[in-house]
Amino acid sequence: MCHVIVTCRSMLWTLLSIVVAFAELIAFMSADWLIGKAKTRGGGGGGTGSGTDPEERGGPPEPHHPTLGIYARCIRNPGVQHVPRETLCGPYAENFGEIASGFWQATAIFLAMGIFILCMVALVSVFTMCVQSIMKKSIFNVCGLLQGIAGLFLILGLILYPAGWGCQKAVAYCGHYASAYKPGDCSLGWAFYTAIGGMVLTFICAIFSAQAEIATSSDKVQEEIEEGKNLICLL
């Protein structure tokens, strides 16, 4: 019979595990890792078009900051008529081999492995309210160990990522002063900081899993089970 056990610590661990997995996944897919130096449409010059663009009416050109991710980028719409959006975002690499730097390829591999583990743990964490062990092994302890391994993959990926700032693609966005671990004229985008924050939270989740295990295997929980209760909620 399934005994649904809900404690504050186990619920908090479950929520954090889900949040971390989604945060890392969104950061990985984002193009906002590097924010390039400001550019204006057509290099900032005036135009000879219909006069509807502020630049063509003599107004100040609106600066645009292109962004570059591990495999994606966002640029200003060069004037494609059938695309109404001002910014075009999408992958610049059609396959893994076209990722701009070997370091970024390694980053993609390590981050993907870490995110895959985190997503699996997030999925399993939902069922820990009903199932606390498999083959006499605590799910909390196993998931905590997996989160620690995922955190190591994330660290490796985030350490290698800045080493690729000297690649030709990054130099085109960040200027000639860009080199390994030096972003040149670029600034770091929210995706990079989100990935770092997610990595820190991953290790916090790994530590917190032990507390969740202690809470769900406490004497109070065992007393509730022996009394025949199927739904057990503890603070």
PDB file of N, CA, C and O in Angstrom, residues 112-159:
ATOM      1  N   ALA A 112      24.426  19.471 -21.314  1.00  0.00           N
ATOM      2  CA  ALA A 112      23.332  18.576 -21.707  1.00  0.00           C
ATOM      3  C   ALA A 112      23.274  17.358 -20.790  1.00  0.00           C
ATOM      4  O   ALA A 112      22.184  16.923 -20.387  1.00  0.00           O
ATOM      5  N   MET A 113      24.429  16.810 -20.444  1.00  0.00           N
ATOM      6  CA  MET A 113      24.454  15.659 -19.533  1.00  0.00           C
ATOM      7  C   MET A 113      23.934  16.047 -18.155  1.00  0.00           C
ATOM      8  O   MET A 113      23.138  15.313 -17.540  1.00  0.00           O
ATOM      9  N   GLY A 114      24.382  17.205 -17.653  1.00  0.00           N
ATOM     10  CA  GLY A 114      23.909  17.661 -16.355  1.00  0.00           C
ATOM     11  C   GLY A 114      22.420  17.936 -16.348  1.00  0.00           C
ATOM     12  O   GLY A 114      21.707  17.556 -15.408  1.00  0.00           O
ATOM     13  N   ILE A 115      21.916  18.583 -17.393  1.00  0.00           N
ATOM     14  CA  ILE A 115      20.495  18.912 -17.468  1.00  0.00           C
ATOM     15  C   ILE A 115      19.651  17.657 -17.595  1.00  0.00           C
ATOM     16  O   ILE A 115      18.567  17.555 -17.007  1.00  0.00           O
ATOM     17  N   PHE A 116      20.136  16.680 -18.357  1.00  0.00           N
ATOM     18  CA  PHE A 116      19.400  15.416 -18.488  1.00  0.00           C
ATOM     19  C   PHE A 116      19.239  14.745 -17.126  1.00  0.00           C
ATOM     20  O   PHE A 116      18.149  14.283 -16.767  1.00  0.00           O
ATOM     21  N   ILE A 117      20.320  14.708 -16.349  1.00  0.00           N
ATOM     22  CA  ILE A 117      20.244  14.109 -15.013  1.00  0.00           C
ATOM     23  C   ILE A 117      19.279  14.890 -14.133  1.00  0.00           C
ATOM     24  O   ILE A 117      18.450  14.309 -13.413  1.00  0.00           O
ATOM     25  N   LEU A 118      19.359  16.225 -14.192  1.00  0.00           N
ATOM     26  CA  LEU A 118      18.478  17.050 -13.368  1.00  0.00           C
ATOM     27  C   LEU A 118      17.017  16.849 -13.736  1.00  0.00           C
ATOM     28  O   LEU A 118      16.143  16.829 -12.858  1.00  0.00           O
ATOM     29  N   CYS A 119      16.726  16.724 -15.014  1.00  0.00           N
ATOM     30  CA  CYS A 119      15.340  16.508 -15.441  1.00  0.00           C
ATOM     31  C   CYS A 119      14.828  15.152 -14.965  1.00  0.00           C
ATOM     32  O   CYS A 119      13.668  15.021 -14.547  1.00  0.00           O
ATOM     33  N   MET A 120      15.681  14.125 -15.011  1.00  0.00           N
ATOM     34  CA  MET A 120      15.284  12.810 -14.522  1.00  0.00           C
ATOM     35  C   MET A 120      15.019  12.849 -13.012  1.00  0.00           C
ATOM     36  O   MET A 120      14.041  12.280 -12.524  1.00  0.00           O
ATOM     37  N   VAL A 121      15.889  13.538 -12.280  1.00  0.00           N
ATOM     38  CA  VAL A 121      15.701  13.663 -10.830  1.00  0.00           C
ATOM     39  C   VAL A 121      14.426  14.435 -10.521  1.00  0.00           C
ATOM     40  O   VAL A 121      13.663  14.071  -9.611  1.00  0.00           O
ATOM     41  N   ALA A 122      14.165  15.508 -11.272  1.00  0.00           N
ATOM     42  CA  ALA A 122      12.946  16.297 -11.056  1.00  0.00           C
ATOM     43  C   ALA A 122      11.704  15.440 -11.273  1.00  0.00           C
ATOM     44  O   ALA A 122      10.718  15.557 -10.536  1.00  0.00           O
ATOM     45  N   LEU A 123      11.756  14.574 -12.289  1.00  0.00           N
ATOM     46  CA  LEU A 123      10.621  13.682 -12.550  1.00  0.00           C
ATOM     47  C   LEU A 123      10.441  12.680 -11.416  1.00  0.00           C
ATOM     48  O   LEU A 123       9.318  12.456 -10.933  1.00  0.00           O
ATOM     49  N   VAL A 124      11.542  12.089 -10.968  1.00  0.00           N
ATOM     50  CA  VAL A 124      11.472  11.095  -9.896  1.00  0.00           C
ATOM     51  C   VAL A 124      11.038  11.740  -8.580  1.00  0.00           C
ATOM     52  O   VAL A 124      10.313  11.121  -7.781  1.00  0.00           O
ATOM     53  N   SER A 125      11.460  12.996  -8.357  1.00  0.00           N
ATOM     54  CA  SER A 125      11.169  13.651  -7.083  1.00  0.00           C
ATOM     55  C   SER A 125       9.671  13.788  -6.822  1.00  0.00           C
ATOM     56  O   SER A 125       9.246  13.815  -5.671  1.00  0.00           O
ATOM     57  N   VAL A 126       8.889  13.868  -7.893  1.00  0.00           N
ATOM     58  CA  VAL A 126       7.442  13.999  -7.729  1.00  0.00           C
ATOM     59  C   VAL A 126       6.861  12.748  -7.067  1.00  0.00           C
ATOM     60  O   VAL A 126       5.887  12.823  -6.307  1.00  0.00           O
ATOM     61  N   PHE A 127       7.476  11.597  -7.335  1.00  0.00           N
ATOM     62  CA  PHE A 127       6.945  10.336  -6.820  1.00  0.00           C
ATOM     63  C   PHE A 127       7.499   9.973  -5.447  1.00  0.00           C
ATOM     64  O   PHE A 127       7.093   8.947  -4.875  1.00  0.00           O
ATOM     65  N   THR A 128       8.397  10.790  -4.910  1.00  0.00           N
ATOM     66  CA  THR A 128       8.972  10.461  -3.603  1.00  0.00           C
ATOM     67  C   THR A 128       7.960  10.631  -2.477  1.00  0.00           C
ATOM     68  O   THR A 128       8.208  10.151  -1.363  1.00  0.00           O
ATOM     69  N   MET A 129       6.859  11.322  -2.730  1.00  0.00           N
ATOM     70  CA  MET A 129       5.828  11.430  -1.703  1.00  0.00           C
ATOM     71  C   MET A 129       5.167  10.078  -1.444  1.00  0.00           C
ATOM     72  O   MET A 129       4.617   9.833  -0.374  1.00  0.00           O
ATOM     73  N   CYS A 130       5.221   9.197  -2.451  1.00  0.00           N
ATOM     74  CA  CYS A 130       4.574   7.896  -2.325  1.00  0.00           C
ATOM     75  C   CYS A 130       5.582   6.757  -2.202  1.00  0.00           C
ATOM     76  O   CYS A 130       5.338   5.779  -1.508  1.00  0.00           O
ATOM     77  N   VAL A 131       6.709   6.879  -2.893  1.00  0.00           N
ATOM     78  CA  VAL A 131       7.729   5.827  -2.879  1.00  0.00           C
ATOM     79  C   VAL A 131       9.037   6.441  -2.382  1.00  0.00           C
ATOM     80  O   VAL A 131       9.577   7.345  -3.012  1.00  0.00           O
ATOM     81  N   GLN A 132       9.525   5.949  -1.259  1.00  0.00           N
ATOM     82  CA  GLN A 132      10.739   6.509  -0.670  1.00  0.00           C
ATOM     83  C   GLN A 132      11.983   5.653  -0.902  1.00  0.00           C
ATOM     84  O   GLN A 132      13.091   6.087  -0.619  1.00  0.00           O
ATOM     85  N   SER A 133      11.803   4.431  -1.385  1.00  0.00           N
ATOM     86  CA  SER A 133      12.968   3.569  -1.595  1.00  0.00           C
ATOM     87  C   SER A 133      12.716   2.606  -2.751  1.00  0.00           C
ATOM     88  O   SER A 133      11.568   2.251  -3.039  1.00  0.00           O
ATOM     89  N   ILE A 134      13.801   2.221  -3.413  1.00  0.00           N
ATOM     90  CA  ILE A 134      13.770   1.225  -4.478  1.00  0.00           C
ATOM     91  C   ILE A 134      14.919   0.251  -4.226  1.00  0.00           C
ATOM     92  O   ILE A 134      16.073   0.664  -4.066  1.00  0.00           O
ATOM     93  N   MET A 135      14.596  -1.044  -4.157  1.00  0.00           N
ATOM     94  CA  MET A 135      15.598  -2.074  -3.889  1.00  0.00           C
ATOM     95  C   MET A 135      16.390  -1.749  -2.616  1.00  0.00           C
ATOM     96  O   MET A 135      17.608  -1.842  -2.564  1.00  0.00           O
ATOM     97  N   LYS A 136      15.650  -1.304  -1.601  1.00  0.00           N
ATOM     98  CA  LYS A 136      16.193  -0.979  -0.281  1.00  0.00           C
ATOM     99  C   LYS A 136      17.168   0.205  -0.310  1.00  0.00           C
ATOM    100  O   LYS A 136      17.929   0.401   0.638  1.00  0.00           O
ATOM    101  N   LYS A 137      17.150   0.973  -1.388  1.00  0.00           N
ATOM    102  CA  LYS A 137      17.969   2.178  -1.489  1.00  0.00           C
ATOM    103  C   LYS A 137      17.062   3.402  -1.406  1.00  0.00           C
ATOM    104  O   LYS A 137      16.048   3.472  -2.095  1.00  0.00           O
ATOM    105  N   SER A 138      17.424   4.342  -0.574  1.00  0.00           N
ATOM    106  CA  SER A 138      16.629   5.557  -0.428  1.00  0.00           C
ATOM    107  C   SER A 138      16.657   6.370  -1.722  1.00  0.00           C
ATOM    108  O   SER A 138      17.721   6.672  -2.264  1.00  0.00           O
ATOM    109  N   ILE A 139      15.472   6.720  -2.215  1.00  0.00           N
ATOM    110  CA  ILE A 139      15.400   7.531  -3.430  1.00  0.00           C
ATOM    111  C   ILE A 139      16.026   8.898  -3.191  1.00  0.00           C
ATOM    112  O   ILE A 139      16.685   9.459  -4.071  1.00  0.00           O
ATOM    113  N   PHE A 140      15.834   9.456  -1.994  1.00  0.00           N
ATOM    114  CA  PHE A 140      16.402  10.768  -1.687  1.00  0.00           C
ATOM    115  C   PHE A 140      17.922  10.736  -1.775  1.00  0.00           C
ATOM    116  O   PHE A 140      18.536  11.644  -2.352  1.00  0.00           O
ATOM    117  N   ASN A 141      18.527   9.691  -1.216  1.00  0.00           N
ATOM    118  CA  ASN A 141      19.987   9.600  -1.254  1.00  0.00           C
ATOM    119  C   ASN A 141      20.505   9.388  -2.674  1.00  0.00           C
ATOM    120  O   ASN A 141      21.515   9.976  -3.081  1.00  0.00           O
ATOM    121  N   VAL A 142      19.812   8.527  -3.438  1.00  0.00           N
ATOM    122  CA  VAL A 142      20.225   8.285  -4.821  1.00  0.00           C
ATOM    123  C   VAL A 142      20.084   9.564  -5.651  1.00  0.00           C
ATOM    124  O   VAL A 142      20.990   9.927  -6.422  1.00  0.00           O
ATOM    125  N   CYS A 143      18.956  10.252  -5.485  1.00  0.00           N
ATOM    126  CA  CYS A 143      18.741  11.493  -6.239  1.00  0.00           C
ATOM    127  C   CYS A 143      19.744  12.566  -5.826  1.00  0.00           C
ATOM    128  O   CYS A 143      20.223  13.330  -6.666  1.00  0.00           O
ATOM    129  N   GLY A 144      20.062  12.627  -4.534  1.00  0.00           N
ATOM    130  CA  GLY A 144      21.057  13.590  -4.076  1.00  0.00           C
ATOM    131  C   GLY A 144      22.416  13.327  -4.697  1.00  0.00           C
ATOM    132  O   GLY A 144      23.124  14.260  -5.092  1.00  0.00           O
ATOM    133  N   LEU A 145      22.786  12.046  -4.789  1.00  0.00           N
ATOM    134  CA  LEU A 145      24.055  11.692  -5.434  1.00  0.00           C
ATOM    135  C   LEU A 145      24.039  12.085  -6.914  1.00  0.00           C
ATOM    136  O   LEU A 145      25.020  12.644  -7.425  1.00  0.00           O
ATOM    137  N   LEU A 146      22.934  11.822  -7.590  1.00  0.00           N
ATOM    138  CA  LEU A 146      22.820  12.191  -9.012  1.00  0.00           C
ATOM    139  C   LEU A 146      22.885  13.704  -9.199  1.00  0.00           C
ATOM    140  O   LEU A 146      23.489  14.199 -10.157  1.00  0.00           O
ATOM    141  N   GLN A 147      22.278  14.440  -8.276  1.00  0.00           N
ATOM    142  CA  GLN A 147      22.345  15.903  -8.369  1.00  0.00           C
ATOM    143  C   GLN A 147      23.766  16.403  -8.160  1.00  0.00           C
ATOM    144  O   GLN A 147      24.190  17.370  -8.807  1.00  0.00           O
ATOM    145  N   GLY A 148      24.499  15.755  -7.281  1.00  0.00           N
ATOM    146  CA  GLY A 148      25.904  16.125  -7.111  1.00  0.00           C
ATOM    147  C   GLY A 148      26.707  15.876  -8.377  1.00  0.00           C
ATOM    148  O   GLY A 148      27.547  16.696  -8.773  1.00  0.00           O
ATOM    149  N   ILE A 149      26.449  14.737  -9.035  1.00  0.00           N
ATOM    150  CA  ILE A 149      27.132  14.439 -10.298  1.00  0.00           C
ATOM    151  C   ILE A 149      26.741  15.448 -11.371  1.00  0.00           C
ATOM    152  O   ILE A 149      27.595  15.940 -12.124  1.00  0.00           O
ATOM    153  N   ALA A 150      25.450  15.776 -11.427  1.00  0.00           N
ATOM    154  CA  ALA A 150      24.989  16.781 -12.402  1.00  0.00           C
ATOM    155  C   ALA A 150      25.661  18.124 -12.152  1.00  0.00           C
ATOM    156  O   ALA A 150      26.044  18.827 -13.100  1.00  0.00           O
ATOM    157  N   GLY A 151      25.822  18.485 -10.878  1.00  0.00           N
ATOM    158  CA  GLY A 151      26.491  19.739 -10.545  1.00  0.00           C
ATOM    159  C   GLY A 151      27.924  19.767 -11.044  1.00  0.00           C
ATOM    160  O   GLY A 151      28.412  20.804 -11.521  1.00  0.00           O
ATOM    161  N   LEU A 152      28.615  18.629 -10.965  1.00  0.00           N
ATOM    162  CA  LEU A 152      29.989  18.562 -11.472  1.00  0.00           C
ATOM    163  C   LEU A 152      30.028  18.750 -12.988  1.00  0.00           C
ATOM    164  O   LEU A 152      30.912  19.430 -13.513  1.00  0.00           O
ATOM    165  N   PHE A 153      29.067  18.155 -13.692  1.00  0.00           N
ATOM    166  CA  PHE A 153      28.989  18.362 -15.143  1.00  0.00           C
ATOM    167  C   PHE A 153      28.754  19.840 -15.465  1.00  0.00           C
ATOM    168  O   PHE A 153      29.358  20.389 -16.392  1.00  0.00           O
ATOM    169  N   LEU A 154      27.880  20.482 -14.689  1.00  0.00           N
ATOM    170  CA  LEU A 154      27.592  21.900 -14.919  1.00  0.00           C
ATOM    171  C   LEU A 154      28.829  22.758 -14.673  1.00  0.00           C
ATOM    172  O   LEU A 154      29.106  23.701 -15.420  1.00  0.00           O
ATOM    173  N   ILE A 155      29.583  22.434 -13.614  1.00  0.00           N
ATOM    174  CA  ILE A 155      30.812  23.182 -13.331  1.00  0.00           C
ATOM    175  C   ILE A 155      31.790  23.080 -14.497  1.00  0.00           C
ATOM    176  O   ILE A 155      32.356  24.081 -14.945  1.00  0.00           O
ATOM    177  N   LEU A 156      31.992  21.866 -14.997  1.00  0.00           N
ATOM    178  CA  LEU A 156      32.915  21.671 -16.120  1.00  0.00           C
ATOM    179  C   LEU A 156      32.466  22.475 -17.333  1.00  0.00           C
ATOM    180  O   LEU A 156      33.274  23.136 -18.002  1.00  0.00           O
ATOM    181  N   GLY A 157      31.165  22.444 -17.629  1.00  0.00           N
ATOM    182  CA  GLY A 157      30.662  23.189 -18.776  1.00  0.00           C
ATOM    183  C   GLY A 157      30.845  24.685 -18.622  1.00  0.00           C
ATOM    184  O   GLY A 157      31.257  25.380 -19.563  1.00  0.00           O
ATOM    185  N   LEU A 158      30.563  25.205 -17.427  1.00  0.00           N
ATOM    186  CA  LEU A 158      30.654  26.647 -17.205  1.00  0.00           C
ATOM    187  C   LEU A 158      32.104  27.128 -17.136  1.00  0.00           C
ATOM    188  O   LEU A 158      32.396  28.283 -17.432  1.00  0.00           O
ATOM    189  N   ILE A 159      33.030  26.246 -16.739  1.00  0.00           N
ATOM    190  CA  ILE A 159      34.447  26.614 -16.750  1.00  0.00           C
ATOM    191  C   ILE A 159      34.981  26.676 -18.180  1.00  0.00           C
ATOM    192  O   ILE A 159      35.768  27.564 -18.535  1.00  0.00           O
TER     193      ILE A 159
END
